Amino acid sequence: MAETGKKVSTIQRHCAAVSKAHALRGVDSPTDDKKFKVLMEGIARLKGVRQKQAPAFTLATFKCTVKSIDGKTLAGLRDRVILLLGFTGAFRRSELAALNVEDLAFSEEGLIVNLAKSKTNQLGAAEEKAIFYSPDFKLCPIRTLQSWVHRLDRTTGPVFVSFRKGERLTERRLTDKHLNLIVQRYFGPTYSAHSLRASFVTVAKLAGADDSEVMNQTKHKTSEMIRRYTRLDNIRQHNAAQKLGL
């Protein structure tokens, strides 16, 4: 796999699958062999293990971009909801794509989104995200979402759907690839739907949120990913090189 150009993380996932398959059969896995581990260390050194991170945008850029979207059109309203909900809820793109209207519980205090399953919750245990009101209607994920759900005019089924010609609503669920394209339409080709989640972590940490508060929304199991998301900004903003006086 290394010779075909596969990333180290991809090779590691395949190795984990091989190890799991052997464990289920009660036999030793070749991935536990010392020689194999030495080989993997060599591949990691040769190829490098730094993972490609989805770039994050600043809060100012996000606000300006969202406000520029024409919310009077159905497509504009839908796209604004995707950006606002994806950012404030720190959703994975697969979670956004899988949302159903019946997963949404609105109240005067805010919105609770029930996640049926997620990357770190494959068994479907109860997992929720809290979304809060914003005083600015154009930046309010809840009131914008309520307007969109009202246009859907149904109480079940996918939240984010595609259109027929003339902005006629369908019940065809948007895929995570569609969500990527929508984010790139407004922020540029270097960004992806995962940038909404990465930006939540970065903006929240810069605003003083601690790891436990961030993880309560992102549903990360450890703080390692939180540190990975914020590492670049920490390097730039908390660095003695800025104080050299040159």
CSV table of C-alpha atoms in Angstrom, one decimal:
chain,number,residue,atom,x,y,z
A,1,MET,CA,0.0,0.0,0.0
A,2,ALA,CA,2.9,2.4,0.8
A,3,GLU,CA,4.3,1.7,-2.7
A,4,THR,CA,0.9,2.7,-4.3
A,5,GLY,CA,1.0,6.1,-2.5
A,6,LYS,CA,-1.5,5.4,0.3
A,7,LYS,CA,-1.2,7.7,3.3
A,8,VAL,CA,0.1,6.4,6.6
A,9,SER,CA,-3.3,6.9,8.2
A,10,THR,CA,-5.0,4.8,5.5
A,11,ILE,CA,-2.4,2.0,6.0
A,12,GLN,CA,-3.0,2.1,9.7
A,13,ARG,CA,-6.7,1.8,9.3
A,14,HIS,CA,-6.3,-1.2,7.1
A,15,CYS,CA,-3.9,-2.7,9.6
A,16,ALA,CA,-6.4,-2.2,12.4
A,17,ALA,CA,-9.1,-4.0,10.4
A,18,VAL,CA,-6.7,-6.9,9.8
A,19,SER,CA,-5.9,-7.0,13.6
A,20,LYS,CA,-9.6,-6.9,14.5
A,21,ALA,CA,-10.4,-9.7,12.0
A,22,HIS,CA,-7.7,-12.0,13.5
A,23,ALA,CA,-8.8,-11.2,17.1
A,24,LEU,CA,-12.4,-12.2,16.3
A,25,ARG,CA,-11.1,-15.5,15.0
A,26,GLY,CA,-8.9,-16.0,18.1
A,27,VAL,CA,-5.7,-16.1,16.1
A,28,ASP,CA,-2.5,-14.0,16.3
A,29,SER,CA,-2.4,-11.1,13.9
A,30,PRO,CA,0.6,-10.5,11.7
A,31,THR,CA,0.3,-6.8,12.6
A,32,ASP,CA,1.5,-7.7,16.1
A,33,ASP,CA,4.8,-9.1,14.8
A,34,LYS,CA,7.9,-7.0,15.9
A,35,LYS,CA,9.2,-7.0,12.3
A,36,PHE,CA,6.0,-5.6,11.0
A,37,LYS,CA,6.0,-2.8,13.6
A,38,VAL,CA,9.5,-1.9,12.6
A,39,LEU,CA,8.4,-1.8,9.0
A,40,MET,CA,5.5,0.5,9.9
A,41,GLU,CA,7.8,2.8,11.8
A,42,GLY,CA,10.0,3.0,8.7
A,43,ILE,CA,7.0,3.8,6.4
A,44,ALA,CA,5.9,6.5,8.9
A,45,ARG,CA,9.4,8.1,8.9
A,46,LEU,CA,9.6,7.9,5.1
A,47,LYS,CA,6.1,9.3,4.3
A,48,GLY,CA,5.5,11.4,7.3
A,49,VAL,CA,2.4,11.2,9.5
A,50,ARG,CA,1.1,14.7,9.5
A,51,GLN,CA,-2.6,14.6,8.6
A,52,LYS,CA,-4.1,17.1,6.2
A,53,GLN,CA,-6.3,19.5,8.3
A,54,ALA,CA,-9.4,21.2,7.0
A,55,PRO,CA,-8.6,24.9,7.1
A,56,ALA,CA,-10.5,27.1,9.5
A,57,PHE,CA,-11.9,30.6,8.8
A,58,THR,CA,-12.1,33.5,11.1
A,59,LEU,CA,-15.3,34.6,12.8
A,60,ALA,CA,-15.3,37.9,10.9
A,61,THR,CA,-15.0,36.0,7.6
A,62,PHE,CA,-17.8,33.6,8.6
A,63,LYS,CA,-20.2,36.4,9.6
A,64,CYS,CA,-19.5,38.5,6.5
A,65,THR,CA,-20.0,35.4,4.2
A,66,VAL,CA,-23.2,34.3,5.9
A,67,LYS,CA,-24.7,37.8,5.8
A,68,SER,CA,-23.9,38.0,2.1
A,69,ILE,CA,-26.1,35.0,1.2
A,70,ASP,CA,-29.5,35.9,-0.2
A,71,GLY,CA,-31.9,34.3,2.4
A,72,LYS,CA,-34.9,35.3,0.4
A,73,THR,CA,-34.3,32.5,-2.1
A,74,LEU,CA,-34.9,28.8,-1.1
A,75,ALA,CA,-31.3,27.9,-2.0
A,76,GLY,CA,-29.9,30.8,-0.1
A,77,LEU,CA,-32.0,30.0,2.9
A,78,ARG,CA,-30.9,26.4,2.9
A,79,ASP,CA,-27.3,27.2,2.4
A,80,ARG,CA,-27.3,29.8,5.2
A,81,VAL,CA,-28.8,27.2,7.6
A,82,ILE,CA,-26.1,24.6,6.6
A,83,LEU,CA,-23.3,27.1,7.4
A,84,LEU,CA,-24.9,28.4,10.6
A,85,LEU,CA,-25.9,25.0,12.0
A,86,GLY,CA,-22.7,23.3,10.8
A,87,PHE,CA,-20.6,25.9,12.6
A,88,THR,CA,-22.5,26.5,15.8
A,89,GLY,CA,-23.1,22.8,16.3
A,90,ALA,CA,-19.6,21.7,15.3
A,91,PHE,CA,-21.2,19.0,13.1
A,92,ARG,CA,-19.4,16.4,11.1
A,93,ARG,CA,-20.6,16.6,7.5
A,94,SER,CA,-22.0,13.1,7.8
A,95,GLU,CA,-24.0,14.2,10.8
A,96,LEU,CA,-25.4,17.2,8.9
A,97,ALA,CA,-26.4,15.1,5.9
A,98,ALA,CA,-28.1,12.6,8.2
A,99,LEU,CA,-30.2,15.1,10.1
A,100,ASN,CA,-34.0,14.6,10.0
A,101,VAL,CA,-36.7,17.0,11.0
A,102,GLU,CA,-37.8,14.8,13.8
A,103,ASP,CA,-34.3,15.1,15.3
A,104,LEU,CA,-34.9,18.8,16.1
A,105,ALA,CA,-36.4,20.0,19.4
A,106,PHE,CA,-37.1,23.7,19.5
A,107,SER,CA,-37.8,25.6,22.7
A,108,GLU,CA,-37.6,29.1,24.1
A,109,GLU,CA,-34.1,28.3,25.5
A,110,GLY,CA,-32.8,27.1,22.2
A,111,LEU,CA,-32.5,24.0,20.1
A,112,ILE,CA,-31.6,20.4,21.0
A,113,VAL,CA,-30.4,18.3,18.1
A,114,ASN,CA,-30.6,14.5,18.7
A,115,LEU,CA,-27.9,12.5,16.9
A,116,ALA,CA,-29.0,9.0,16.0
A,117,LYS,CA,-25.4,7.9,15.2
A,118,SER,CA,-22.0,9.6,14.7
A,119,LYS,CA,-18.4,8.6,14.0
A,120,THR,CA,-17.8,8.1,17.7
A,121,ASN,CA,-21.2,6.8,18.5
A,122,GLN,CA,-21.8,3.9,16.2
A,123,LEU,CA,-24.2,2.1,18.6
A,124,GLY,CA,-26.7,4.9,18.5
A,125,ALA,CA,-26.6,5.9,22.2
A,126,ALA,CA,-28.4,9.1,23.1
A,127,GLU,CA,-26.3,12.0,22.0
A,128,GLU,CA,-27.4,15.6,21.8
A,129,LYS,CA,-26.1,19.0,20.7
A,130,ALA,CA,-27.3,22.3,22.0
A,131,ILE,CA,-27.8,25.3,19.7
A,132,PHE,CA,-28.4,28.8,21.0
A,133,TYR,CA,-30.2,32.0,19.7
A,134,SER,CA,-28.3,34.9,18.2
A,135,PRO,CA,-29.7,38.4,18.5
A,136,ASP,CA,-28.8,39.0,14.9
A,137,PHE,CA,-31.5,37.3,12.8
A,138,LYS,CA,-29.1,36.8,9.8
A,139,LEU,CA,-26.7,35.0,12.1
A,140,CYS,CA,-29.2,33.1,14.2
A,141,PRO,CA,-29.0,29.3,13.5
A,142,ILE,CA,-32.3,28.6,15.2
A,143,ARG,CA,-34.6,31.2,13.6
A,144,THR,CA,-33.0,30.5,10.2
A,145,LEU,CA,-33.5,26.8,10.7
A,146,GLN,CA,-37.1,27.4,11.7
A,147,SER,CA,-37.7,29.3,8.6
A,148,TRP,CA,-36.3,26.5,6.5
A,149,VAL,CA,-38.3,23.8,8.3
A,150,HIS,CA,-41.4,25.9,7.7
A,151,ARG,CA,-40.7,25.9,4.0
A,152,LEU,CA,-40.2,22.1,4.0
A,153,ASP,CA,-43.7,21.8,5.4
A,154,ARG,CA,-43.3,18.4,6.9
A,155,THR,CA,-42.5,16.9,10.3
A,156,THR,CA,-40.3,14.0,9.2
A,157,GLY,CA,-37.6,13.2,6.7
A,158,PRO,CA,-34.3,14.8,5.7
A,159,VAL,CA,-33.6,18.4,6.8
A,160,PHE,CA,-31.2,19.2,3.9
A,161,VAL,CA,-32.5,18.3,0.5
A,162,SER,CA,-31.8,19.1,-3.2
A,163,PHE,CA,-34.0,21.1,-5.6
A,164,ARG,CA,-35.6,20.5,-9.0
A,165,LYS,CA,-35.5,23.3,-11.6
A,166,GLY,CA,-37.1,26.5,-10.4
A,167,GLU,CA,-36.1,25.8,-6.8
A,168,ARG,CA,-38.8,23.2,-6.3
A,169,LEU,CA,-38.1,21.2,-3.2
A,170,THR,CA,-37.5,17.5,-3.4
A,171,GLU,CA,-37.1,14.9,-0.6
A,172,ARG,CA,-33.7,13.8,-1.8
A,173,ARG,CA,-31.2,14.1,1.0
A,174,LEU,CA,-28.0,16.0,0.3
A,175,THR,CA,-24.9,13.9,0.6
A,176,ASP,CA,-21.7,14.9,2.4
A,177,LYS,CA,-20.2,15.7,-1.0
A,178,HIS,CA,-23.0,18.2,-1.7
A,179,LEU,CA,-22.3,19.8,1.6
A,180,ASN,CA,-18.6,20.2,0.6
A,181,LEU,CA,-19.5,21.9,-2.6
A,182,ILE,CA,-21.8,24.3,-0.8
A,183,VAL,CA,-19.1,25.3,1.6
A,184,GLN,CA,-16.6,25.7,-1.2
A,185,ARG,CA,-19.1,27.9,-3.2
A,186,TYR,CA,-19.0,30.5,-0.4
A,187,PHE,CA,-15.5,30.1,1.1
A,188,GLY,CA,-13.4,28.8,-1.8
A,189,PRO,CA,-12.0,25.5,-3.0
A,190,THR,CA,-9.4,25.1,-0.2
A,191,TYR,CA,-12.2,24.7,2.3
A,192,SER,CA,-14.6,21.8,3.0
A,193,ALA,CA,-17.7,21.1,5.1
A,194,HIS,CA,-15.3,19.9,7.8
A,195,SER,CA,-14.0,23.5,8.0
A,196,LEU,CA,-17.2,24.4,9.8
A,197,ARG,CA,-16.3,22.0,12.6
A,198,ALA,CA,-12.6,23.0,12.6
A,199,SER,CA,-13.6,26.7,12.8
A,200,PHE,CA,-15.9,26.1,15.7
A,201,VAL,CA,-13.0,24.6,17.7
A,202,THR,CA,-10.6,27.3,16.7
A,203,VAL,CA,-13.0,30.2,17.4
A,204,ALA,CA,-14.2,28.8,20.6
A,205,LYS,CA,-10.7,28.2,22.0
A,206,LEU,CA,-9.6,31.7,21.0
A,207,ALA,CA,-12.7,33.0,22.8
A,208,GLY,CA,-11.5,31.3,26.0
A,209,ALA,CA,-13.5,28.0,26.0
A,210,ASP,CA,-11.8,25.1,27.8
A,211,ASP,CA,-11.4,21.7,26.2
A,212,SER,CA,-14.3,20.2,28.1
A,213,GLU,CA,-16.7,22.9,26.9
A,214,VAL,CA,-15.6,22.4,23.3
A,215,MET,CA,-15.8,18.6,23.6
A,216,ASN,CA,-19.3,18.8,24.9
A,217,GLN,CA,-20.3,20.1,21.5
A,218,THR,CA,-17.9,18.3,19.2
A,219,LYS,CA,-18.4,15.0,21.0
A,220,HIS,CA,-14.7,14.2,20.8
A,221,LYS,CA,-13.7,11.5,23.3
A,222,THR,CA,-10.3,13.0,24.0
A,223,SER,CA,-8.7,16.5,23.9
A,224,GLU,CA,-6.0,15.4,21.4
A,225,MET,CA,-8.1,16.4,18.4
A,226,ILE,CA,-8.9,19.7,20.0
A,227,ARG,CA,-5.2,20.4,20.3
A,228,ARG,CA,-4.7,19.3,16.7
A,229,TYR,CA,-7.3,21.8,15.4
A,230,THR,CA,-5.9,24.7,17.4
A,231,ARG,CA,-2.2,24.0,17.0
A,232,LEU,CA,-1.7,26.2,14.0
A,233,ASP,CA,-3.4,29.2,15.6
A,234,ASN,CA,-1.4,28.6,18.8
A,235,ILE,CA,1.8,28.6,16.8
A,236,ARG,CA,0.9,32.0,15.3
A,237,GLN,CA,-0.7,33.8,18.2
A,238,HIS,CA,1.3,32.5,21.2
A,239,ASN,CA,4.8,32.7,19.9
A,240,ALA,CA,7.8,34.6,21.3
A,241,ALA,CA,9.0,35.2,17.7
A,242,GLN,CA,6.5,38.1,17.6
A,243,LYS,CA,8.3,39.8,20.4
A,244,LEU,CA,11.8,40.0,18.9
A,245,GLY,CA,11.4,43.6,17.9
A,246,LEU,CA,12.7,43.2,14.4
